[in-house]
Coordinates of C-alpha atoms and ligand atoms in Angstrom, one line a residue:
Chain C
M1 CA -39.9 -19.5 18.4
D2 CA -37.1 -19.5 15.7
I3 CA -38.1 -19.9 12.1
A4 CA -35.4 -20.6 9.6
I5 CA -36.2 -18.8 6.3
A6 CA -33.9 -19.1 3.4
A7 CA -33.3 -15.5 2.1
D8 CA -31.1 -13.5 -0.2
A9 CA -29.6 -10.2 1.2
E10 CA -29.5 -8.6 -2.2
A11 CA -33.2 -9.4 -2.9
T12 CA -34.3 -8.5 0.7
L13 CA -32.5 -5.3 1.4
P14 CA -34.5 -2.9 -0.9
A15 CA -37.8 -4.0 0.6
L16 CA -36.4 -3.8 4.1
T17 CA -35.1 -0.3 3.5
E18 CA -38.5 0.9 2.3
A19 CA -40.2 -0.7 5.3
V20 CA -37.8 1.1 7.7
K21 CA -38.4 4.4 5.8
R22 CA -42.2 4.1 6.2
L23 CA -41.9 3.7 10.0
L24 CA -39.7 6.8 10.4
T25 CA -41.2 9.7 12.4
A26 CA -40.5 13.3 11.4
D27 CA -38.2 13.6 14.5
R28 CA -36.1 10.6 13.5
K29 CA -35.9 11.9 9.9
R30 CA -34.5 15.2 11.1
A31 CA -32.0 13.4 13.5
F32 CA -30.8 11.3 10.6
A33 CA -30.4 14.3 8.3
D34 CA -28.4 16.1 10.9
R35 CA -26.2 13.1 11.4
G36 CA -25.8 12.6 7.7
A37 CA -24.7 16.2 7.3
K38 CA -22.0 15.7 10.0
L39 CA -20.8 12.5 8.4
A40 CA -20.6 14.1 4.9
A41 CA -18.5 17.0 6.3
A42 CA -16.2 14.6 8.1
H43 CA -15.9 12.5 4.9
Q44 CA -15.0 15.6 2.9
K45 CA -12.3 16.5 5.4
A46 CA -10.9 13.0 5.3
V47 CA -10.8 13.0 1.5
E48 CA -8.9 16.3 1.4
A49 CA -6.4 15.0 4.0
A50 CA -6.0 11.8 1.9
R51 CA -5.3 13.8 -1.2
V52 CA -2.5 15.7 0.5
E53 CA -1.0 12.5 1.9
A54 CA -1.1 11.0 -1.6
T55 CA 1.2 13.8 -2.9
Y56 CA 4.1 12.5 -0.8
G57 CA 6.0 10.0 -3.0
W58 CA 3.7 10.7 -5.9
D59 CA 6.5 10.3 -8.5
A60 CA 8.5 7.8 -6.5
S61 CA 10.1 4.6 -8.0
P62 CA 9.1 2.0 -6.9
I63 CA 5.6 3.4 -7.5
S64 CA 3.6 4.6 -4.5
T65 CA 0.4 2.7 -3.7
A66 CA -1.5 6.0 -3.9
R67 CA -0.3 6.6 -7.4
L68 CA -1.2 3.1 -8.5
A69 CA -4.8 3.5 -7.1
M70 CA -5.3 6.9 -8.7
E71 CA -3.9 5.9 -12.1
L72 CA -6.3 3.0 -12.1
W73 CA -9.3 5.0 -10.9
G74 CA -8.7 7.6 -13.6
Q75 CA -9.3 5.0 -16.2
I76 CA -12.2 3.1 -14.7
K77 CA -14.3 5.7 -13.0
N78 CA -16.6 6.4 -15.9
K79 CA -17.3 2.7 -16.6
D80 CA -19.4 0.1 -14.8
W81 CA -16.5 -1.1 -12.6
S82 CA -16.1 -3.5 -9.8
L83 CA -13.1 -3.9 -7.5
V84 CA -12.7 -7.6 -7.0
S85 CA -9.8 -7.5 -4.5
G86 CA -8.8 -5.7 -1.4
G87 CA -7.4 -2.4 -2.2
G88 CA -4.7 -1.6 0.3
G89 CA -6.6 1.4 1.7
W90 CA -6.3 4.0 -1.1
P91 CA -9.4 3.0 -3.1
S92 CA -11.6 3.2 0.0
R93 CA -10.2 6.6 0.8
L94 CA -10.2 8.2 -2.7
W95 CA -12.5 6.2 -5.0
A96 CA -16.2 6.8 -5.0
F97 CA -18.1 3.7 -4.1
D98 CA -21.8 4.0 -4.4
K99 CA -23.0 0.6 -5.6
H100 CA -22.9 -2.6 -3.6
H101 CA -21.3 -4.5 -6.5
Q102 CA -18.3 -2.2 -6.6
H103 CA -16.4 -4.2 -4.0
I104 CA -16.3 -7.8 -3.1
G105 CA -15.2 -7.2 0.5
S106 CA -12.5 -9.1 2.3
S107 CA -11.9 -12.8 2.7
G108 CA -12.8 -12.8 6.4
G109 CA -10.0 -15.2 7.4
A110 CA -7.2 -13.1 5.8
G111 CA -5.7 -16.1 4.1
V112 CA -3.0 -15.3 1.7
G113 CA -3.7 -17.0 -1.7
Y114 CA -7.3 -16.1 -1.5
G115 CA -6.9 -12.9 -3.6
A116 CA -6.2 -14.2 -7.1
P117 CA -8.8 -17.0 -7.2
A118 CA -11.4 -14.8 -5.5
S119 CA -10.9 -12.0 -8.0
L120 CA -11.3 -14.4 -10.9
G121 CA -14.5 -15.9 -9.4
A122 CA -16.0 -12.4 -8.9
A123 CA -14.9 -11.5 -12.5
L124 CA -16.7 -14.5 -13.8
A125 CA -19.9 -13.4 -11.8
N126 CA -19.5 -9.9 -13.3
R127 CA -19.0 -11.1 -16.8
K128 CA -22.7 -11.6 -17.6
Y129 CA -23.4 -8.0 -16.7
G130 CA -20.7 -6.8 -19.0
R131 CA -19.1 -5.2 -15.9
L132 CA -15.4 -4.3 -15.7
S133 CA -13.6 -6.3 -13.0
V134 CA -10.4 -4.9 -11.7
S135 CA -8.1 -6.3 -9.0
I136 CA -5.2 -4.9 -7.2
Q137 CA -3.2 -8.1 -7.0
N138 CA -0.5 -8.7 -4.3
D139 CA 2.7 -10.5 -5.5
G140 CA 2.9 -12.9 -2.6
D141 CA -0.7 -13.8 -2.9
L142 CA -0.3 -14.7 -6.6
M143 CA 2.5 -17.1 -5.7
Y144 CA 0.1 -19.4 -3.9
A145 CA -2.0 -20.3 -7.0
P146 CA -0.6 -18.7 -10.2
G147 CA -2.6 -21.3 -12.2
V148 CA -5.6 -19.0 -12.0
L149 CA -4.0 -17.0 -14.7
W150 CA -4.4 -19.9 -17.1
T151 CA -7.9 -20.5 -15.9
A152 CA -8.7 -16.8 -16.7
A153 CA -7.2 -17.2 -20.2
H154 CA -8.8 -20.6 -20.9
H155 CA -12.3 -19.4 -19.9
K156 CA -11.9 -15.9 -21.4
I157 CA -12.8 -14.2 -18.2
P158 CA -12.3 -10.4 -18.5
L159 CA -10.3 -9.2 -15.5
L160 CA -7.7 -6.5 -15.2
S161 CA -5.1 -7.4 -12.5
V162 CA -2.9 -4.5 -11.6
M163 CA -0.1 -5.8 -9.3
H164 CA 0.9 -4.3 -6.0
N165 CA 4.3 -6.0 -6.3
N166 CA 6.4 -5.0 -3.4
R167 CA 8.7 -8.0 -4.0
A168 CA 7.9 -9.4 -0.6
Y169 CA 5.5 -11.2 1.7
H170 CA 5.8 -7.8 3.2
Q171 CA 3.4 -8.2 6.1
E172 CA 5.9 -10.9 7.3
V173 CA 8.9 -8.7 6.8
M174 CA 7.5 -6.1 9.2
H175 CA 6.5 -8.6 11.7
I176 CA 9.8 -10.4 11.8
Q177 CA 11.7 -7.1 11.9
R178 CA 9.6 -6.1 15.0
L179 CA 10.5 -9.3 16.8
A180 CA 14.2 -9.1 15.9
N181 CA 14.4 -5.6 17.2
R182 CA 12.7 -6.5 20.4
H183 CA 15.6 -9.0 21.0
Q184 CA 18.2 -6.5 19.7
R185 CA 19.1 -8.8 16.9
G186 CA 19.5 -6.2 14.3
I187 CA 18.2 -6.5 10.8
E188 CA 20.1 -9.3 9.1
N189 CA 17.4 -12.0 9.4
A190 CA 14.2 -10.2 8.6
G191 CA 14.4 -10.9 4.9
I192 CA 14.8 -14.7 5.2
G193 CA 11.8 -16.4 3.6
T194 CA 9.9 -13.2 3.5
T195 CA 11.2 -11.3 0.5
L196 CA 10.6 -12.2 -3.1
V197 CA 13.9 -11.1 -4.6
D198 CA 17.1 -12.7 -6.0
P199 CA 15.7 -13.4 -8.5
N200 CA 12.9 -10.9 -8.9
I201 CA 9.7 -12.6 -10.2
D202 CA 8.8 -11.4 -13.7
Y203 CA 5.0 -11.8 -13.3
A204 CA 4.3 -10.4 -16.9
T205 CA 6.3 -13.3 -18.3
V206 CA 4.6 -15.8 -16.0
A207 CA 1.2 -14.4 -17.1
R208 CA 2.1 -14.5 -20.8
G209 CA 3.2 -18.1 -20.4
M210 CA -0.3 -18.8 -19.2
G211 CA -1.9 -17.0 -22.2
V212 CA -2.7 -13.7 -20.5
H213 CA -1.9 -10.3 -22.0
A214 CA 0.7 -8.8 -19.7
E215 CA 3.1 -5.8 -19.3
G216 CA 5.8 -5.0 -16.8
P217 CA 7.6 -4.9 -14.5
I218 CA 6.7 -1.2 -14.4
L219 CA 9.0 0.9 -12.1
E220 CA 8.4 4.4 -13.4
A221 CA 5.1 6.1 -12.5
K222 CA 4.8 7.9 -15.9
N223 CA 4.7 4.5 -17.7
L224 CA 1.8 3.1 -15.6
G225 CA -1.2 5.0 -17.0
P226 CA -0.5 4.0 -20.7
A227 CA 0.1 0.3 -19.7
I228 CA -3.2 0.3 -17.8
G229 CA -4.9 1.8 -20.9
R230 CA -3.5 -1.0 -23.2
A231 CA -4.6 -3.7 -20.7
L232 CA -8.1 -2.2 -20.5
E233 CA -8.4 -2.5 -24.3
V234 CA -7.7 -6.3 -24.0
V235 CA -10.2 -6.6 -21.1
S236 CA -12.9 -4.7 -23.1
K237 CA -12.6 -7.5 -25.7
G238 CA -13.5 -10.1 -23.1
E239 CA -10.1 -11.3 -22.0
P240 CA -7.9 -11.1 -18.9
A241 CA -4.8 -8.8 -18.7
L242 CA -2.2 -8.2 -16.1
V243 CA 0.0 -5.2 -15.4
D244 CA 3.0 -5.9 -13.1
V245 CA 3.7 -2.7 -11.1
V246 CA 6.7 -2.6 -8.7
T247 CA 5.5 -0.7 -5.7
Q248 CA 6.4 0.8 -2.4
P249 CA 5.8 -1.7 0.4
R250 CA 2.4 -0.1 1.5
Chain G
M1 CA 52.2 0.7 22.0
M2 CA 48.8 -0.8 22.8
R3 CA 47.7 2.5 24.4
R4 CA 48.8 4.4 21.3
V5 CA 46.6 2.2 19.1
V6 CA 43.6 2.8 21.3
L7 CA 44.2 6.5 21.3
A8 CA 44.4 6.6 17.5
A9 CA 41.2 4.6 17.3
A10 CA 39.5 7.0 19.6
L11 CA 40.7 10.0 17.7
M12 CA 39.5 8.5 14.4
A13 CA 36.1 7.7 15.9
G14 CA 35.9 11.3 17.1
A15 CA 36.9 12.6 13.7
L16 CA 34.2 10.4 12.0
F17 CA 31.6 11.6 14.5
A18 CA 32.6 15.2 13.8
Q19 CA 31.8 14.9 10.1
P20 CA 28.5 16.6 9.1
P21 CA 25.6 14.2 8.8
N22 CA 25.4 12.6 5.4
P23 CA 21.9 12.4 3.8
T24 CA 23.0 10.0 1.0
N25 CA 24.3 7.5 3.6
G26 CA 21.1 8.2 5.6
R27 CA 19.0 7.1 2.7
K28 CA 21.0 3.8 2.5
L29 CA 20.6 3.3 6.2
F30 CA 16.9 4.0 6.0
T31 CA 16.7 0.9 3.8
R32 CA 19.3 -1.2 5.5
F33 CA 17.8 -0.8 9.0
G34 CA 14.3 -1.5 7.7
C35 CA 12.8 1.9 8.4
Y36 CA 11.3 1.8 4.9
Q37 CA 9.3 -1.3 5.7
C38 CA 6.7 0.7 7.6
H39 CA 7.5 4.3 6.6
Q40 CA 8.1 3.6 2.9
R41 CA 11.1 4.4 0.8
E42 CA 10.6 8.1 0.5
A43 CA 9.5 8.2 4.2
Q44 CA 6.0 9.2 3.0
G45 CA 4.4 6.9 5.5
A46 CA 1.3 4.7 5.2
A47 CA -2.0 4.9 7.0
A48 CA -1.8 1.3 8.3
T49 CA 1.8 0.9 9.2
G50 CA 3.6 4.1 10.1
P51 CA 3.4 7.9 9.8
R52 CA 5.3 10.1 7.3
L53 CA 8.7 11.2 8.6
G54 CA 9.8 13.9 6.3
P55 CA 10.4 16.4 4.8
H56 CA 10.4 18.6 7.9
P57 CA 11.0 15.9 10.5
I58 CA 10.2 16.4 14.2
P59 CA 13.1 17.9 16.2
F60 CA 16.2 15.7 16.4
A61 CA 16.1 15.1 20.1
R62 CA 12.5 13.8 20.0
F63 CA 13.3 11.8 16.9
T64 CA 16.2 10.0 18.7
R65 CA 14.3 9.4 21.9
Y66 CA 11.4 7.8 20.0
V67 CA 13.7 5.6 17.9
R68 CA 15.4 4.3 21.0
Q69 CA 12.3 3.9 23.1
P70 CA 9.1 3.9 21.0
T71 CA 5.8 3.8 22.7
G72 CA 3.5 2.4 19.9
Q73 CA 3.9 -0.5 17.5
M74 CA 7.3 0.5 16.3
P75 CA 10.1 -1.8 17.3
P76 CA 12.9 -0.2 19.4
Y77 CA 16.3 0.5 17.7
T78 CA 18.8 0.4 20.5
I79 CA 22.3 1.8 20.3
K80 CA 23.5 -1.8 19.9
V81 CA 21.8 -1.9 16.5
V82 CA 21.9 1.8 15.3
K83 CA 24.7 4.1 16.3
D84 CA 24.1 7.8 17.1
A85 CA 26.0 8.9 14.1
E86 CA 23.9 6.7 11.9
L87 CA 20.7 8.2 13.3
A88 CA 22.1 11.6 12.5
D89 CA 22.6 10.5 8.9
I90 CA 19.0 9.1 8.7
Y91 CA 17.7 12.4 10.1
A92 CA 19.7 14.3 7.5
F93 CA 18.0 12.2 4.8
L94 CA 14.6 13.0 6.2
E95 CA 15.5 16.7 6.2
S96 CA 16.8 16.5 2.6
L97 CA 13.5 15.2 1.2
P98 CA 11.8 17.6 -1.2
D99 CA 8.3 19.1 -0.6
P100 CA 5.8 17.3 -2.8
P101 CA 3.8 18.9 -5.6
A102 CA 0.6 20.6 -4.5
V103 CA -2.7 18.7 -4.8
K104 CA -4.0 21.2 -7.3
D105 CA -1.1 20.5 -9.6
I106 CA -1.9 16.7 -9.8
P107 CA -4.9 16.2 -12.1
L108 CA -5.3 12.6 -10.9
L109 CA -6.0 13.9 -7.4
N110 CA -8.7 16.2 -8.7
Q111 CA -11.0 13.8 -10.5
Ligands
TPP1 C1 -2.4 -19.1 3.9 C2 -1.6 -18.1 4.7 N1 -0.3 -18.2 4.8 C3 0.4 -17.3 5.5 C4 -0.2 -16.2 6.0 C5 0.7 -15.2 6.7 N2 0.8 -14.0 6.0 C6 0.0 -12.9 6.2 S1 0.4 -11.6 5.2 C7 1.5 -12.5 4.3 C8 2.3 -11.9 3.2 C9 1.5 -11.5 2.1 O1 2.3 -11.1 1.0 P1 1.6 -10.3 -0.2 O2 0.4 -11.0 -0.6 O3 2.6 -10.0 -1.2 O4 1.1 -9.0 0.5 P2 2.1 -7.8 1.2 O5 2.1 -8.1 2.6 O6 3.4 -7.9 0.6 O7 1.4 -6.5 0.8 C10 1.6 -13.8 4.9 C11 2.6 -14.8 4.4 C12 -1.6 -16.1 5.8 N3 -2.2 -15.0 6.3 N4 -2.3 -17.0 5.1
MG2 MG1 3.8 -8.4 -1.4

């Protein structure tokens, strides 16, 4: 017999966890502790490797995605933060996530254009907790529905958007390059319809035009930390802010 | 007459090829041929798209073989698209990259 019961995962999980713990035998507890220790050691090793990887291109211009993630992390880690976007990999490798509300997860369908409105929706949900919402915002994604910037300003939704602006729909650049090579067609066509240059998009001006505090484009890594700091001050007063960072592709 | 032109062209090509590899041109080619798309502009690599290539690249013979006939996700670059001399310049660029700072010298990586 199937019984449909309306339930809420957030409300159910703590009780479920306790119920599972009560049923554990001493044997199982020991097995879990052993496995936990192995996982912790593997994690520590992965973190150390990721740190070394992050040093390559640390001072590069355009700015490396590792540098972007760590400049941001340095300024949010002691606050009640929530990453309301995907993170391009580095946050999951080098930030410490220990609360469920610290990440909204992915869209599921991988639809471009989901990122900006989803981050704003999550920021709205976080607002009542006084929680700091940060998003790493892709440039191509913001092109789908830039009007969310106005919505953020209009409704005074605190959200810090730090752009991973690689001046391209870069996933597509790589894909088309791959197919062109397969057919020995060289490289001339991979940029058609896939790059966002000529002219470069000045997202800070776009954001300001929508009433959002914004800085950028930032190309030098040393200028990034201070810009994030200024944007965070705006966000702490309950308003959105955007920092446009010109980045490495990945 | 015709034969002399061909001979001159061959000599010139030989002379060009004999020049030492040029890392500055290699950096330009690294961008132009799209290597940076997956391996990034400083060849630092990215977990999801392609490994770091330099500094201290793999031996030149292996490097060339892989570029011509890659086994993974990487698209092949045949001689029709990238010349041997161009590959040598790209390799020189990879060799010329500086070693990065140590983790311990970057406070943001020790937080
Ligand atoms: C609605 C929709 N249109 C097109 C695509 C195909 N697509 C996948 S990734 C991508 C480019 C995304 O560009 P950006 O958001 O700037 O991220 P980047 O790849 O540059 O990091 C596109 C167009 C998609 N997934 N969804
Ligand atoms: Mg992009």
